[in-house]
Amino acid sequence: MSREATLRRILDGGIVAVVRSESGEQLAKVVRALAEGGVSAAEITFTVPDAIEVIRRVRRELGESVVLGAGTVLDPETARTALLAGAEYIVAPTLNLDVIRLCRRYDKIVMPGAFTPTEVLAAWEAGADVVKVFPADVGGPGYLKALRGPLPQVRLMPTGGVDLDTAEAFLKAGACCLGVGGALVEPKAVAAGDFDRIRHLAAQYAALVTKFRKGAVAG
């Protein structure tokens, strides 16, 4: 899939599932359940044991039915390993310019983390496709809206504290998409192998995004 097509699928879907677990055993099934529920973009974080092998397994089993990324990437070496394993985009909690350069070199999507206006603009001007505003719950939707004021050209993805109660407010504040972790990929559901629960939650988030965008167009 081309870089442009990958970005379009992420933005069109509106949700990036942040997949964390103490075990990588069932994560391919988790990602499949997310996609079946309507959330096709998922990042496997490097806090997951054997994250590289999990990325390889998900890519092998699910192919292009999902938009697979790697998260919690802290350095360019990890980013390169993830891309070679099959990740189509890189997400980071912090701003590392070398990670951005590495992704641009490989023509892959990169979403570095930033919080202050200075960090957000530095990430964007360095070549970020989307800037992950983290931790978003510190400032909430009001802070995201404030960032959008002087920086309307920057695509912002709030992550941290995004759930079914706050998602619409973040979208109204100008988020291009939402990073959703435990409120979507519930640790208890993952541990229990409750894929129906994960599928149900994914459908709720997908429906929320669709409803918001239809309302925004109508308005």
Coordinates of C-alpha atoms in Angstrom, one line a residue:
M1 CA 0.0 0.0 0.0
S2 CA 1.3 3.4 -0.9
R3 CA 2.1 6.0 1.8
E4 CA -0.7 8.2 0.5
A5 CA -3.2 5.3 0.6
T6 CA -2.2 4.4 4.1
L7 CA -2.7 7.9 5.4
R8 CA -6.0 8.2 3.6
R9 CA -7.3 5.0 5.3
I10 CA -6.1 6.2 8.7
L11 CA -7.8 9.6 8.3
D12 CA -11.0 8.1 6.8
G13 CA -11.3 5.6 9.6
G14 CA -10.8 8.3 12.3
I15 CA -9.7 5.9 15.0
V16 CA -6.2 4.4 15.7
A17 CA -6.5 1.6 18.2
V18 CA -3.5 1.5 20.6
V19 CA -2.9 -2.2 21.3
R20 CA -1.1 -3.0 24.6
S21 CA -1.0 -6.3 26.4
E22 CA 1.2 -8.2 28.8
S23 CA 1.2 -11.0 26.2
G24 CA 1.4 -11.0 22.5
E25 CA -0.3 -14.4 22.1
Q26 CA -3.8 -13.3 21.0
L27 CA -3.1 -9.9 19.5
A28 CA -3.7 -11.0 15.9
K29 CA -7.2 -12.0 17.0
V30 CA -7.6 -8.7 18.8
V31 CA -6.6 -6.7 15.7
R32 CA -9.0 -8.9 13.6
A33 CA -11.9 -8.2 16.0
L34 CA -11.1 -4.4 15.8
A35 CA -11.2 -4.5 12.0
E36 CA -14.4 -6.5 12.0
G37 CA -16.0 -3.9 14.2
G38 CA -14.9 -1.1 11.9
V39 CA -11.6 0.1 13.3
S40 CA -9.0 -1.1 10.8
A41 CA -6.0 1.0 12.0
A42 CA -4.2 -0.5 14.9
E43 CA -0.7 0.1 16.4
I44 CA 1.1 -2.6 18.2
T45 CA 3.1 -0.9 21.0
F46 CA 6.6 -1.8 21.8
T47 CA 5.6 -2.4 25.4
V48 CA 4.1 -5.7 24.1
P49 CA 6.5 -8.6 24.7
D50 CA 8.0 -9.7 21.3
A51 CA 6.3 -6.8 19.6
I52 CA 8.3 -7.4 16.4
E53 CA 7.1 -11.0 16.1
V54 CA 3.5 -9.8 16.8
I55 CA 3.7 -7.3 14.0
R56 CA 5.0 -10.0 11.6
R57 CA 2.2 -12.4 12.7
V58 CA -0.5 -9.8 12.2
R59 CA 0.8 -8.7 8.8
R60 CA 1.1 -12.3 7.7
E61 CA -2.4 -13.3 8.9
L62 CA -4.4 -10.2 8.1
G63 CA -2.5 -8.6 5.2
E64 CA -4.0 -5.3 4.0
S65 CA -7.3 -5.9 5.7
V66 CA -5.8 -3.8 8.5
V67 CA -3.7 -0.7 8.6
L68 CA -0.9 -1.9 10.9
G69 CA 1.4 0.4 12.8
A70 CA 4.0 0.3 15.5
G71 CA 3.7 2.4 18.7
T72 CA 5.8 3.6 21.6
V73 CA 8.7 3.8 19.2
L74 CA 11.5 5.8 20.9
D75 CA 14.4 5.6 18.4
P76 CA 15.1 5.2 14.7
E77 CA 16.6 1.7 15.2
T78 CA 13.3 0.5 16.6
A79 CA 11.4 2.3 13.8
R80 CA 13.4 0.6 11.1
T81 CA 13.0 -2.8 12.6
A82 CA 9.2 -2.3 12.9
L83 CA 8.9 -1.1 9.2
L84 CA 10.9 -4.1 8.0
A85 CA 8.6 -6.4 10.0
G86 CA 5.5 -5.0 8.2
A87 CA 4.4 -1.9 10.1
E88 CA 3.0 0.8 7.7
Y89 CA 3.4 3.7 10.1
I90 CA 5.2 4.7 13.2
V91 CA 3.7 6.3 16.3
A92 CA 5.8 7.8 19.1
P93 CA 5.0 9.3 22.5
T94 CA 7.8 11.8 22.1
L95 CA 9.4 14.0 19.5
N96 CA 12.6 12.4 18.0
L97 CA 13.7 14.1 14.8
D98 CA 15.8 11.1 13.8
V99 CA 12.6 8.9 13.9
I100 CA 10.9 11.3 11.5
R101 CA 13.9 11.3 9.2
L102 CA 14.0 7.5 9.1
C103 CA 10.3 7.2 8.2
R104 CA 10.7 9.9 5.5
R105 CA 13.6 8.0 4.1
Y106 CA 11.5 4.8 3.8
D107 CA 8.5 6.8 2.6
K108 CA 6.3 5.7 5.6
I109 CA 3.8 7.5 7.7
V110 CA 5.1 8.9 11.0
M111 CA 3.1 10.3 14.0
P112 CA 5.5 11.7 16.6
G113 CA 4.3 12.8 20.0
A114 CA 4.2 16.4 21.1
F115 CA 2.4 18.6 23.5
T116 CA 3.4 22.2 23.5
P117 CA 2.9 24.5 20.5
T118 CA 6.6 24.6 19.9
E119 CA 6.9 20.8 19.9
V120 CA 3.8 20.4 17.6
L121 CA 5.2 22.9 15.1
A122 CA 8.7 21.4 15.2
A123 CA 7.2 17.9 14.5
W124 CA 5.1 19.2 11.6
E125 CA 8.0 21.1 10.0
A126 CA 10.3 18.1 10.3
G127 CA 7.9 16.1 8.2
A128 CA 5.3 14.5 10.5
D129 CA 2.2 13.3 8.7
V130 CA 0.1 13.6 11.9
V131 CA 1.2 14.9 15.3
K132 CA 0.1 12.8 18.3
V133 CA -1.0 15.2 21.1
F134 CA 0.0 13.3 24.2
P135 CA -1.1 13.1 26.9
A136 CA -4.3 14.7 25.6
D137 CA -6.2 14.2 28.9
V138 CA -4.0 16.8 30.6
G139 CA -5.5 19.7 28.6
G140 CA -8.6 18.0 27.2
P141 CA -10.5 19.1 24.1
G142 CA -10.1 22.7 25.0
Y143 CA -6.4 22.5 24.8
L144 CA -6.6 20.8 21.4
K145 CA -8.8 23.6 20.1
A146 CA -6.4 26.1 21.4
L147 CA -3.5 24.4 19.5
R148 CA -5.6 24.5 16.3
G149 CA -6.0 28.2 16.6
P150 CA -2.5 29.2 15.5
L151 CA -1.7 25.9 13.9
P152 CA -4.7 25.0 11.7
Q153 CA -2.5 23.4 9.1
V154 CA -1.3 20.6 11.5
R155 CA -3.1 17.3 11.7
L156 CA -3.6 16.5 15.3
M157 CA -4.4 13.1 16.9
P158 CA -5.2 13.3 20.6
T159 CA -4.2 10.2 22.5
G160 CA -4.6 9.6 26.2
G161 CA -7.9 9.9 27.9
V162 CA -9.9 9.5 24.7
D163 CA -13.0 7.4 25.3
L164 CA -16.7 7.3 24.3
D165 CA -17.5 10.2 26.6
T166 CA -14.7 12.5 25.2
A167 CA -14.3 11.4 21.6
E168 CA -16.9 13.7 20.1
A169 CA -15.5 16.7 22.0
F170 CA -12.0 16.0 20.6
L171 CA -13.4 15.7 17.1
K172 CA -15.3 19.0 17.5
A173 CA -12.0 20.6 18.7
G174 CA -10.4 19.7 15.4
A175 CA -8.8 16.3 15.7
C176 CA -8.1 14.6 12.4
C177 CA -8.3 11.2 14.1
L178 CA -8.3 9.8 17.6
G179 CA -5.8 7.5 19.3
V180 CA -7.7 5.2 21.7
G181 CA -6.1 2.7 24.0
G182 CA -7.7 0.9 27.0
A183 CA -11.1 2.4 26.5
L184 CA -11.3 0.4 23.2
V185 CA -8.8 -2.4 23.6
E186 CA -9.9 -3.2 27.1
P187 CA -7.2 -5.1 29.1
K188 CA -9.8 -7.4 30.7
A189 CA -11.3 -8.3 27.3
V190 CA -7.9 -9.0 25.8
A191 CA -6.8 -11.2 28.8
A192 CA -10.1 -13.1 28.6
G193 CA -10.1 -13.5 24.8
D194 CA -13.4 -11.7 24.7
F195 CA -13.2 -10.7 21.1
D196 CA -17.0 -10.0 20.9
R197 CA -16.5 -7.2 23.4
I198 CA -13.6 -5.7 21.4
R199 CA -15.7 -6.0 18.2
H200 CA -18.6 -4.3 19.9
L201 CA -16.5 -1.4 21.2
A202 CA -14.9 -0.9 17.8
A203 CA -18.3 -0.7 16.2
Q204 CA -19.3 2.0 18.8
Y205 CA -16.3 4.1 18.0
A206 CA -16.6 3.7 14.3
A207 CA -20.3 4.7 14.5
L208 CA -19.4 7.7 16.6
V209 CA -17.0 9.0 14.0
T210 CA -19.4 8.4 11.2
K211 CA -22.2 10.2 13.0
F212 CA -20.0 13.1 13.9
R213 CA -18.8 13.6 10.3
K214 CA -22.3 13.3 8.8
G215 CA -23.5 15.9 11.3
A216 CA -20.5 18.2 10.5
V217 CA -21.2 18.0 6.8
A218 CA -24.9 18.6 7.3
G219 CA -24.2 21.5 9.5

